[in-house]
Short mmCIF file of C-alpha atoms in Angstrom, two decimals:
data_model
loop_
_atom_site.label_atom_id
_atom_site.label_comp_id
_atom_site.label_asym_id
_atom_site.label_seq_id
_atom_site.Cartn_x
_atom_site.Cartn_y
_atom_site.Cartn_z
CA MET A 1481 0.00 0.00 0.00
CA ASN A 1482 2.98 2.27 0.51
CA ASN A 1483 5.77 2.53 -2.04
CA GLN A 1484 7.92 4.93 -0.01
CA PRO A 1485 10.79 3.71 2.18
CA VAL A 1486 9.83 3.87 5.85
CA SER A 1487 12.46 4.43 8.54
CA ASP A 1488 12.40 2.61 11.86
CA THR A 1489 11.58 5.86 13.67
CA GLN A 1490 8.73 6.66 11.29
CA ARG A 1491 7.39 3.12 11.65
CA ARG A 1492 7.39 3.36 15.46
CA LEU A 1493 5.63 6.75 15.39
CA VAL A 1494 2.95 5.47 13.00
CA MET A 1495 2.43 2.47 15.31
CA LEU A 1496 2.17 4.87 18.26
CA CYS A 1497 -0.60 6.76 16.44
CA ALA A 1498 -2.39 3.49 15.66
CA VAL A 1499 -2.17 2.43 19.32
CA LEU A 1500 -3.45 5.84 20.48
CA GLY A 1501 -6.40 5.50 18.09
CA ILE A 1502 -7.16 2.03 19.47
CA VAL A 1503 -6.91 3.33 23.04
CA LEU A 1504 -9.33 6.16 22.19
CA GLY A 1505 -11.91 3.80 20.74
CA GLY A 1506 -11.37 1.08 23.35
CA LEU A 1507 -11.60 3.34 26.38
CA ASP A 1508 -14.63 5.15 24.99
CA GLY A 1509 -16.47 1.91 24.35
CA ALA A 1510 -15.63 0.57 27.81
CA ILE A 1511 -16.46 3.66 29.87
CA ALA A 1512 -19.71 4.84 28.26
CA ASN A 1513 -21.88 2.10 29.82
CA ILE A 1514 -20.65 2.91 33.32
CA ALA A 1515 -21.85 6.53 33.10
CA LEU A 1516 -25.38 5.93 31.76
CA PRO A 1517 -27.25 6.14 35.10
CA THR A 1518 -25.37 9.34 36.03
CA ILE A 1519 -26.06 10.94 32.63
CA ALA A 1520 -29.75 10.01 32.80
CA ARG A 1521 -30.02 11.75 36.17
CA ASP A 1522 -28.06 14.87 35.19
CA LEU A 1523 -29.86 15.39 31.86
CA SER A 1524 -33.28 14.45 33.32
CA CYS A 1525 -34.06 11.88 30.66
CA SER A 1526 -35.38 8.33 30.69
CA GLU A 1527 -33.17 5.24 30.73
CA THR A 1528 -34.59 4.25 27.32
CA LEU A 1529 -33.30 7.46 25.76
CA THR A 1530 -29.99 7.23 27.58
CA VAL A 1531 -29.29 3.80 26.09
CA TRP A 1532 -29.01 5.55 22.72
CA ILE A 1533 -25.76 7.10 23.92
CA VAL A 1534 -24.34 3.61 23.43
CA ASN A 1535 -26.61 2.43 20.60
CA GLY A 1536 -26.06 5.56 18.49
CA TYR A 1537 -22.31 5.08 18.67
CA GLN A 1538 -22.47 1.37 17.86
CA LEU A 1539 -24.88 1.95 14.97
CA ALA A 1540 -22.66 4.66 13.46
CA VAL A 1541 -19.62 2.39 13.72
CA ALA A 1542 -21.41 -0.57 12.11
CA VAL A 1543 -22.69 1.30 9.05
CA SER A 1544 -19.46 3.27 8.47
CA LEU A 1545 -16.89 0.44 8.39
CA LEU A 1546 -17.14 -0.60 4.73
CA PRO A 1547 -17.57 2.97 3.37
CA ALA A 1548 -14.49 4.05 5.36
CA ALA A 1549 -12.43 1.20 3.89
CA ALA A 1550 -13.64 2.02 0.35
CA LEU A 1551 -12.87 5.73 0.77
CA ALA A 1552 -9.37 4.88 2.03
CA GLU A 1553 -8.63 2.98 -1.17
CA SER A 1554 -10.01 5.88 -3.24
CA LEU A 1555 -8.68 8.93 -1.36
CA GLY A 1556 -5.74 7.37 0.46
CA LEU A 1557 -5.32 5.66 3.83
CA LYS A 1558 -3.63 8.65 5.46
CA ARG A 1559 -6.49 11.03 4.65
CA ILE A 1560 -9.31 8.81 5.91
CA TYR A 1561 -7.55 7.56 9.06
CA GLY A 1562 -6.43 11.11 9.88
CA PHE A 1563 -9.98 12.37 9.30
CA GLY A 1564 -11.38 9.69 11.63
CA LEU A 1565 -8.86 10.50 14.35
CA ALA A 1566 -9.61 14.25 14.13
CA LEU A 1567 -13.40 13.73 14.00
CA PHE A 1568 -13.32 11.43 17.04
CA THR A 1569 -11.33 14.00 19.01
CA ALA A 1570 -13.62 16.91 18.05
CA ALA A 1571 -16.75 14.83 18.75
CA SER A 1572 -15.37 13.96 22.21
CA LEU A 1573 -15.29 17.67 23.02
CA ALA A 1574 -18.83 18.04 21.64
CA CYS A 1575 -19.99 15.18 23.89
CA ALA A 1576 -18.51 16.86 26.97
CA LEU A 1577 -20.21 20.18 26.12
CA SER A 1578 -23.62 18.65 25.33
CA GLY A 1579 -26.38 20.02 27.52
CA SER A 1580 -29.18 17.79 26.24
CA ILE A 1581 -29.65 14.13 25.39
CA GLY A 1582 -30.24 15.00 21.71
CA LEU A 1583 -26.93 16.83 21.36
CA LEU A 1584 -25.10 14.09 23.24
CA VAL A 1585 -26.50 11.29 21.05
CA GLY A 1586 -25.72 13.32 17.91
CA SER A 1587 -22.16 13.87 19.11
CA ARG A 1588 -21.83 10.16 19.86
CA VAL A 1589 -22.92 9.35 16.28
CA LEU A 1590 -20.11 11.60 14.99
CA GLN A 1591 -17.75 9.84 17.39
CA GLY A 1592 -18.89 6.52 15.94
CA ILE A 1593 -18.11 7.64 12.37
CA GLY A 1594 -14.62 8.70 13.47
CA GLY A 1595 -14.19 5.48 15.44
CA ALA A 1596 -15.20 3.41 12.39
CA CYS A 1597 -12.48 5.06 10.28
CA MET A 1598 -9.90 4.06 12.89
CA ALA A 1599 -11.29 0.57 13.52
CA ALA A 1600 -11.64 -0.24 9.82
CA LEU A 1601 -8.15 0.96 8.86
CA SER A 1602 -5.83 0.22 11.79
CA GLY A 1603 -4.83 -3.14 10.30
CA ALA A 1604 -4.17 -1.58 6.88
CA LEU A 1605 -2.18 1.21 8.53
CA VAL A 1606 0.08 -1.33 10.23
CA ARG A 1607 0.57 -3.35 7.06
CA SER A 1608 1.44 -0.21 5.10
CA VAL A 1609 4.56 0.52 7.20
CA TYR A 1610 5.73 -2.90 8.43
CA PRO A 1611 7.59 -5.50 6.35
CA ARG A 1612 6.01 -8.93 6.29
CA ASP A 1613 8.62 -10.47 8.63
CA LEU A 1614 7.73 -7.94 11.36
CA LEU A 1615 3.95 -8.00 10.96
CA HIS A 1616 3.48 -10.60 13.72
CA LYS A 1617 5.03 -8.18 16.25
CA ALA A 1618 2.90 -5.30 14.99
CA PHE A 1619 -0.39 -7.21 15.26
CA ALA A 1620 0.60 -8.48 18.72
CA THR A 1621 1.05 -4.85 19.77
CA ILE A 1622 -2.40 -3.99 18.37
CA ALA A 1623 -3.99 -6.90 20.29
CA LEU A 1624 -2.16 -5.78 23.44
CA ALA A 1625 -3.53 -2.23 23.09
CA VAL A 1626 -7.08 -3.54 22.61
CA ALA A 1627 -6.84 -5.78 25.67
CA ILE A 1628 -5.33 -3.13 27.95
CA SER A 1629 -7.91 -0.48 26.99
CA ALA A 1630 -10.72 -2.98 27.59
CA ALA A 1631 -9.27 -4.01 30.95
CA THR A 1632 -8.66 -0.48 32.25
CA GLY A 1633 -11.77 1.22 30.82
CA PRO A 1634 -14.30 0.36 33.58
CA THR A 1635 -11.77 1.05 36.36
CA LEU A 1636 -10.82 4.40 34.80
CA ALA A 1637 -14.49 5.34 34.42
CA ALA A 1638 -15.21 4.53 38.06
CA ALA A 1639 -12.16 6.54 39.15
CA VAL A 1640 -13.15 9.58 37.06
CA LEU A 1641 -16.76 9.53 38.27
CA SER A 1642 -15.60 9.34 41.88
CA VAL A 1643 -13.85 12.73 41.61
CA ALA A 1644 -15.48 14.51 38.63
CA THR A 1645 -18.67 14.81 36.56
CA TRP A 1646 -19.50 12.64 33.54
CA PRO A 1647 -18.30 15.14 30.85
CA TRP A 1648 -14.74 14.39 32.00
CA LEU A 1649 -15.17 10.86 30.68
CA PHE A 1650 -15.12 12.41 27.20
CA LEU A 1651 -12.65 15.20 27.96
CA ILE A 1652 -9.94 12.66 28.82
CA ASN A 1653 -9.90 11.82 25.09
CA LEU A 1654 -8.71 15.32 24.17
CA PRO A 1655 -5.05 15.13 25.27
CA ILE A 1656 -4.64 11.81 23.44
CA GLY A 1657 -6.30 13.14 20.28
CA LEU A 1658 -4.42 16.44 20.33
CA ILE A 1659 -1.14 14.50 20.41
CA ALA A 1660 -2.14 11.81 17.92
CA VAL A 1661 -3.71 13.93 15.13
CA PRO A 1662 -0.78 16.27 14.30
CA LEU A 1663 1.76 13.49 14.90
CA PHE A 1664 -0.05 11.15 12.51
CA LEU A 1665 -0.45 13.77 9.79
CA ARG A 1666 3.27 14.51 10.04
CA VAL A 1667 4.75 10.99 10.12
CA ALA A 1668 2.30 8.77 8.19
CA PRO A 1669 3.45 8.06 4.63
CA HIS A 1670 1.19 8.98 1.73
CA SER A 1671 -0.57 6.01 0.18
CA PRO A 1672 -1.53 5.70 -3.50
CA ARG A 1673 -5.03 6.72 -4.56
CA ARG A 1674 -7.31 4.81 -6.91
CA SER A 1675 -9.52 6.92 -9.14
CA PHE A 1676 -13.08 5.58 -8.96
CA ALA A 1677 -16.41 7.11 -8.06
CA PHE A 1678 -17.74 6.43 -4.58
CA ASP A 1679 -20.56 3.85 -4.62
CA TRP A 1680 -23.41 5.73 -2.97
CA MET A 1681 -26.01 3.03 -3.69
CA GLY A 1682 -23.76 0.40 -2.14
CA ALA A 1683 -23.23 2.65 0.88
CA LEU A 1684 -27.00 3.04 1.36
CA LEU A 1685 -27.60 -0.70 1.07
CA ASN A 1686 -24.73 -1.26 3.53
CA VAL A 1687 -26.42 1.12 5.98
CA GLY A 1688 -29.66 -0.84 5.57
CA ALA A 1689 -28.03 -4.25 5.97
CA LEU A 1690 -25.84 -3.54 9.00
CA GLY A 1691 -27.92 -0.72 10.52
CA LEU A 1692 -31.23 -2.58 10.47
CA GLY A 1693 -29.45 -5.71 11.71
CA VAL A 1694 -28.07 -3.85 14.75
CA LEU A 1695 -31.47 -2.22 15.42
CA GLY A 1696 -33.12 -5.63 15.18
CA VAL A 1697 -30.70 -7.07 17.72
CA ASP A 1698 -31.48 -4.14 20.04
CA ALA A 1699 -35.25 -4.69 19.62
CA LEU A 1700 -34.76 -8.37 20.45
CA GLY A 1701 -32.94 -7.35 23.61
CA GLN A 1702 -35.83 -5.00 24.49
CA LYS A 1703 -38.25 -7.95 24.14
CA GLU A 1704 -39.96 -6.52 21.04
CA PRO A 1705 -40.03 -9.61 18.81
CA ARG A 1706 -42.30 -8.11 16.15
CA TRP A 1707 -40.06 -5.09 15.53
CA ALA A 1708 -36.99 -7.30 15.80
CA GLY A 1709 -38.32 -9.64 13.11
CA ILE A 1710 -39.20 -6.76 10.78
CA GLU A 1711 -35.84 -5.01 11.20
CA ILE A 1712 -33.71 -8.15 10.94
CA GLY A 1713 -35.73 -9.31 7.92
CA ALA A 1714 -35.36 -5.92 6.22
CA GLY A 1715 -31.63 -5.95 7.03
CA PHE A 1716 -31.29 -9.41 5.48
CA LEU A 1717 -33.10 -8.20 2.34
CA CYS A 1718 -30.73 -5.22 2.10
CA ALA A 1719 -27.78 -7.62 2.48
CA ILE A 1720 -29.01 -9.69 -0.48
CA LEU A 1721 -29.55 -6.56 -2.59
CA LEU A 1722 -26.09 -5.31 -1.56
CA TYR A 1723 -24.48 -8.56 -2.72
CA MET A 1724 -26.31 -8.43 -6.07
CA GLN A 1725 -25.42 -4.76 -6.57
CA GLN A 1726 -21.78 -5.22 -5.59
CA ARG A 1727 -21.27 -8.03 -8.13
CA ARG A 1728 -21.69 -5.44 -10.89
CA GLN A 1729 -19.12 -3.00 -9.47
CA LYS A 1730 -15.54 -2.74 -10.74
CA ALA A 1731 -14.30 -1.74 -7.26
CA PRO A 1732 -16.88 -3.23 -4.86
CA MET A 1733 -17.28 -1.78 -1.37
CA LEU A 1734 -18.03 -5.31 -0.15
CA PRO A 1735 -14.71 -7.00 -1.06
CA LEU A 1736 -16.09 -9.95 -3.03
CA ASP A 1737 -12.66 -10.51 -4.57
CA LEU A 1738 -11.15 -11.10 -1.12
CA LEU A 1739 -14.09 -13.20 0.07
CA ALA A 1740 -13.52 -15.45 -2.96
CA ILE A 1741 -10.12 -16.38 -1.45
CA PRO A 1742 -10.85 -19.45 0.77
CA LEU A 1743 -8.10 -18.58 3.27
CA PHE A 1744 -9.52 -15.07 3.72
CA SER A 1745 -13.19 -16.08 3.96
CA LEU A 1746 -12.47 -18.88 6.46
CA SER A 1747 -10.45 -16.45 8.59
CA ILE A 1748 -13.36 -13.98 8.56
CA LEU A 1749 -15.80 -16.74 9.59
CA THR A 1750 -13.39 -17.74 12.38
CA SER A 1751 -13.47 -14.12 13.59
CA VAL A 1752 -17.28 -14.03 13.57
CA CYS A 1753 -17.42 -17.19 15.71
CA ALA A 1754 -14.75 -15.97 18.13
CA TYR A 1755 -16.37 -12.58 18.71
CA ALA A 1756 -19.83 -14.15 19.05
CA ALA A 1757 -18.40 -16.40 21.78
CA GLN A 1758 -16.74 -13.42 23.44
CA ILE A 1759 -19.85 -11.23 23.60
CA LEU A 1760 -22.06 -14.14 24.74
CA ALA A 1761 -19.71 -14.56 27.71
CA TYR A 1762 -19.13 -10.84 28.35
CA VAL A 1763 -22.88 -10.13 28.57
CA ALA A 1764 -23.80 -13.29 30.48
CA LEU A 1765 -21.05 -13.26 33.12
CA PRO A 1766 -22.20 -10.10 34.98
CA PHE A 1767 -25.63 -11.73 35.37
CA LEU A 1768 -23.99 -14.90 36.65
CA PHE A 1769 -21.81 -13.02 39.14
CA GLN A 1770 -24.49 -10.62 40.40
CA THR A 1771 -27.74 -12.61 40.14
CA VAL A 1772 -26.54 -16.13 40.91
CA MET A 1773 -23.43 -15.45 43.01
CA HIS A 1774 -24.84 -12.22 44.57
CA GLN A 1775 -21.66 -10.17 44.06
CA SER A 1776 -21.58 -6.37 43.88
CA ALA A 1777 -21.01 -4.40 40.66
CA VAL A 1778 -17.49 -3.48 41.83
CA THR A 1779 -16.62 -7.09 42.59
CA THR A 1780 -18.07 -8.12 39.22
CA GLY A 1781 -15.70 -5.69 37.49
CA LEU A 1782 -12.74 -7.22 39.32
CA LEU A 1783 -13.86 -10.77 38.48
CA VAL A 1784 -14.11 -9.94 34.77
CA THR A 1785 -10.66 -8.28 34.63
CA PRO A 1786 -8.49 -11.46 34.35
CA TRP A 1787 -9.90 -12.15 30.86
CA PRO A 1788 -8.66 -8.96 29.09
CA LEU A 1789 -5.56 -8.93 31.32
CA LEU A 1790 -4.49 -12.40 30.14
CA VAL A 1791 -5.29 -11.46 26.54
CA ALA A 1792 -2.67 -8.73 26.97
CA VAL A 1793 -0.17 -11.34 28.21
CA ALA A 1794 -0.94 -14.00 25.57
CA ALA A 1795 -1.19 -11.79 22.46
CA PRO A 1796 2.53 -10.84 22.18
CA PHE A 1797 3.57 -14.46 22.87
CA ALA A 1798 1.17 -15.69 20.15
CA GLY A 1799 2.58 -13.07 17.79
CA ARG A 1800 6.12 -14.42 18.24
CA LEU A 1801 4.93 -18.00 17.69
CA ALA A 1802 3.06 -16.93 14.53
CA ALA A 1803 6.42 -16.13 12.91
CA ARG A 1804 7.45 -19.80 13.16
CA HIS A 1805 4.24 -21.86 13.32
CA PRO A 1806 1.04 -22.01 11.23
CA ALA A 1807 -1.48 -19.35 12.26
CA SER A 1808 -4.32 -21.80 11.55
CA VAL A 1809 -3.03 -24.19 14.24
CA LEU A 1810 -2.25 -21.45 16.78
CA SER A 1811 -5.71 -19.86 16.43
CA SER A 1812 -7.36 -23.29 16.68
CA ILE A 1813 -5.43 -24.06 19.88
CA GLY A 1814 -6.43 -20.65 21.25
CA LEU A 1815 -10.13 -21.15 20.53
CA THR A 1816 -10.01 -24.66 22.03
CA ILE A 1817 -8.49 -23.20 25.21
CA LEU A 1818 -11.22 -20.52 25.17
CA ALA A 1819 -13.87 -23.26 24.87
CA ALA A 1820 -12.32 -25.09 27.83
CA GLY A 1821 -12.39 -21.92 29.93
CA LEU A 1822 -16.03 -21.24 29.00
CA THR A 1823 -16.95 -24.81 29.90
CA MET A 1824 -15.25 -24.47 33.26
CA LEU A 1825 -17.19 -21.24 33.92
CA SER A 1826 -20.50 -22.90 32.99
CA ILE A 1827 -20.00 -25.74 35.51
CA MET A 1828 -18.72 -23.56 38.36
CA PRO A 1829 -20.23 -24.17 41.80
CA ALA A 1830 -22.83 -21.63 42.93
CA HIS A 1831 -20.46 -20.06 45.49
CA PRO A 1832 -16.89 -20.37 44.20
CA ALA A 1833 -13.88 -18.70 45.76
CA PHE A 1834 -12.53 -15.65 43.90
CA TRP A 1835 -9.40 -17.49 42.79
CA ASP A 1836 -11.64 -20.26 41.41
CA VAL A 1837 -13.31 -17.70 39.13
CA ALA A 1838 -10.05 -15.92 38.30
CA TRP A 1839 -8.22 -18.95 36.84
CA ARG A 1840 -11.23 -19.80 34.66
CA MET A 1841 -11.44 -16.21 33.37
CA GLY A 1842 -7.66 -16.22 32.85
CA LEU A 1843 -7.94 -19.42 30.78
CA CYS A 1844 -10.48 -17.68 28.52
CA GLY A 1845 -8.15 -14.70 28.18
CA ILE A 1846 -5.17 -16.87 27.23
CA GLY A 1847 -7.25 -18.68 24.63
CA PHE A 1848 -8.63 -15.50 23.09
CA GLY A 1849 -5.18 -13.91 23.01
CA PHE A 1850 -3.74 -16.97 21.27
CA TYR A 1851 -6.50 -16.86 18.64
CA GLN A 1852 -6.52 -13.14 17.93
CA THR A 1853 -3.04 -12.17 16.71
CA PRO A 1854 -2.43 -15.14 14.32
CA ASN A 1855 -5.94 -14.89 12.86
CA ASN A 1856 -5.71 -11.14 12.25
CA LEU A 1857 -2.30 -11.66 10.66
CA THR A 1858 -3.82 -14.21 8.25
CA VAL A 1859 -6.69 -11.89 7.30
CA MET A 1860 -4.32 -9.02 6.55
CA THR A 1861 -1.82 -11.08 4.51
CA SER A 1862 -4.00 -13.52 2.54
CA GLY A 1863 -4.89 -10.88 -0.07
CA PRO A 1864 -2.84 -8.43 -2.14
CA THR A 1865 -1.24 -5.43 -0.43
CA THR A 1866 -3.31 -3.04 -2.55
CA ARG A 1867 -6.46 -4.42 -0.88
CA SER A 1868 -5.24 -3.91 2.69
CA GLY A 1869 -7.90 -1.26 3.36
CA ALA A 1870 -10.70 -3.62 2.30
CA ALA A 1871 -9.20 -6.50 4.32
CA SER A 1872 -8.93 -4.33 7.43
CA GLY A 1873 -12.51 -3.14 6.97
CA MET A 1874 -13.80 -6.70 6.68
CA LEU A 1875 -11.94 -7.65 9.86
CA ALA A 1876 -13.84 -4.89 11.68
CA VAL A 1877 -17.12 -5.97 10.04
CA ALA A 1878 -16.52 -9.55 11.21
CA ARG A 1879 -16.04 -8.29 14.76
CA THR A 1880 -19.26 -6.22 14.54
CA MET A 1881 -21.22 -9.15 13.06
CA GLY A 1882 -19.97 -11.49 15.77
CA TRP A 1883 -20.95 -9.09 18.51
CA ALA A 1884 -24.39 -8.46 16.94
CA LEU A 1885 -25.02 -12.21 16.55
CA GLY A 1886 -23.88 -12.89 20.11
CA SER A 1887 -26.02 -10.07 21.52
CA ALA A 1888 -29.10 -11.35 19.67
CA LEU A 1889 -28.54 -14.85 21.00
CA VAL A 1890 -28.12 -13.55 24.57
CA ALA A 1891 -31.55 -11.90 24.33
CA LEU A 1892 -33.04 -15.08 22.84
CA VAL A 1893 -31.48 -17.40 25.42
CA PHE A 1894 -32.52 -15.23 28.37
CA GLY A 1895 -36.04 -14.99 26.94
CA LEU A 1896 -36.36 -18.78 26.65
CA SER A 1897 -34.60 -19.71 29.91
CA GLU A 1898 -36.23 -20.13 33.28
CA GLY A 1899 -34.90 -18.60 36.47
CA SER A 1900 -31.17 -17.94 36.62
CA SER A 1901 -30.16 -20.58 34.04
CA GLY A 1902 -29.88 -18.08 31.16
CA ALA A 1903 -26.30 -17.08 31.94
CA VAL A 1904 -25.15 -20.71 32.07
CA HIS A 1905 -26.88 -21.52 28.76
CA CYS A 1906 -25.16 -18.48 27.18
CA LEU A 1907 -21.77 -19.79 28.31
CA GLU A 1908 -22.62 -23.22 26.86
CA LEU A 1909 -23.57 -21.60 23.54
CA ALA A 1910 -20.36 -19.53 23.63
CA THR A 1911 -18.44 -22.81 23.99
CA VAL A 1912 -20.12 -24.12 20.81
CA PHE A 1913 -19.11 -20.99 18.90
CA ALA A 1914 -15.52 -21.22 20.16
CA LEU A 1915 -15.24 -24.87 19.09
CA THR A 1916 -16.81 -24.07 15.69
CA GLY A 1917 -14.22 -21.32 15.25
CA ALA A 1918 -11.46 -23.79 16.17
CA ILE A 1919 -12.64 -26.23 13.48
CA LEU A 1920 -12.87 -23.45 10.86
CA SER A 1921 -9.41 -22.24 11.84
CA VAL A 1922 -7.63 -25.58 11.60
CA SER A 1923 -9.32 -26.30 8.25
CA ARG A 1924 -7.25 -23.42 6.81
CA ARG A 1925 -4.12 -25.57 7.17
CA ALA A 1926 -5.22 -27.79 4.28
CA ILE A 1927 -5.97 -24.75 2.12
CA ARG A 1928 -2.57 -23.18 2.78
CA ASP A 1929 -0.80 -26.50 2.14
CA GLU A 1930 -2.67 -26.89 -1.17
CA HIS A 1931 -1.81 -23.30 -2.09
CA HIS A 1932 1.92 -23.88 -1.44
CA HIS A 1933 1.78 -27.15 -3.42
CA GLN A 1934 0.25 -25.39 -6.43
CA LYS A 1935 2.87 -22.63 -6.27
CA SER A 1936 5.70 -25.15 -6.17
#
């Protein structure tokens, strides 16, 4: 994606900007939920409206991922990533200054658009400045930044709210953004542009497919099955129309050329399964800890922490192994370990000791960390370098689809379960997804072996 020579110093500074962007998005996603009750009280609005502070952001991210990746290939990676970083920073200030729920939700939507530009292009940004033999270290660093921001987000939010008002949750983004934006614009290399018209019809169908799907999942969670069915059905129809429309495009927003590569498509499906397993567990575990085990919200936060903490430990180690061993095998081992950890959580006694919970959560974290770096490396290197933006965008779409699928299944499982068994059934279903991902992952070994045989 970049034809210019990149110095070691420039490479490190670009990576720093990528990490800062990930920290911005990761912290923001982790801290917003914590502040909802406080914001509802201060702005004198209902809890239903306040939920849109989170939903508006997630919806904007979901519908903006593929357009951001397409624009990066048209206008250049540096321009779109830099725009996203600047927009996220400016929208954070707008969030802090919002005096009404309408302004706050609108500012969060702008934040989501900026966050989508960063999420969709961080992988492409890394690939554009790192040689192939160093990519495993770069993606391990990315996974480490994601895990640390997820682990520290709730604790940071609680600490800020204990000494300051909720707008400071958004103002803490400003110093990071004010450092990252000018630094990125100065050090990031220019990437080549491709001259083609932006596909507005594809963008609209993409909004319908992903946007209505996310809204349908939300309606399912709100126990509105009729609206959920209509929205999910309409989203599915838009997805079919999007596929048909994209087949006629010379430069499709939905990267059908990459999805036609078996190694790429299997890696994307592995991601969907892994993130569905993750969100099933992440949503179910607080119910298990608080409803079944009768722990406080603070204790619940501490019990959840070993998972992202061990991801941060395992990801760099998995990255080093990925340089010498097949990514398909490493990711499969990781997802099998994740399945084992989820199984152990589902059969926990009703009143376990804290250490008994911690080692199970740590096992899940190790497994997820082992899966993540090798799989992301495969996604970003199984297609041509010129399609790095599209590959990075699809990786973010896979994550969004996995989370949406997992969230919908949580709502369904809790609706069908009796008493406090819903959380356990969610963990059992998460185990199935993790094992399915492990099977999909290891099946890539045969494809890669066949590919090498044909080349030789």
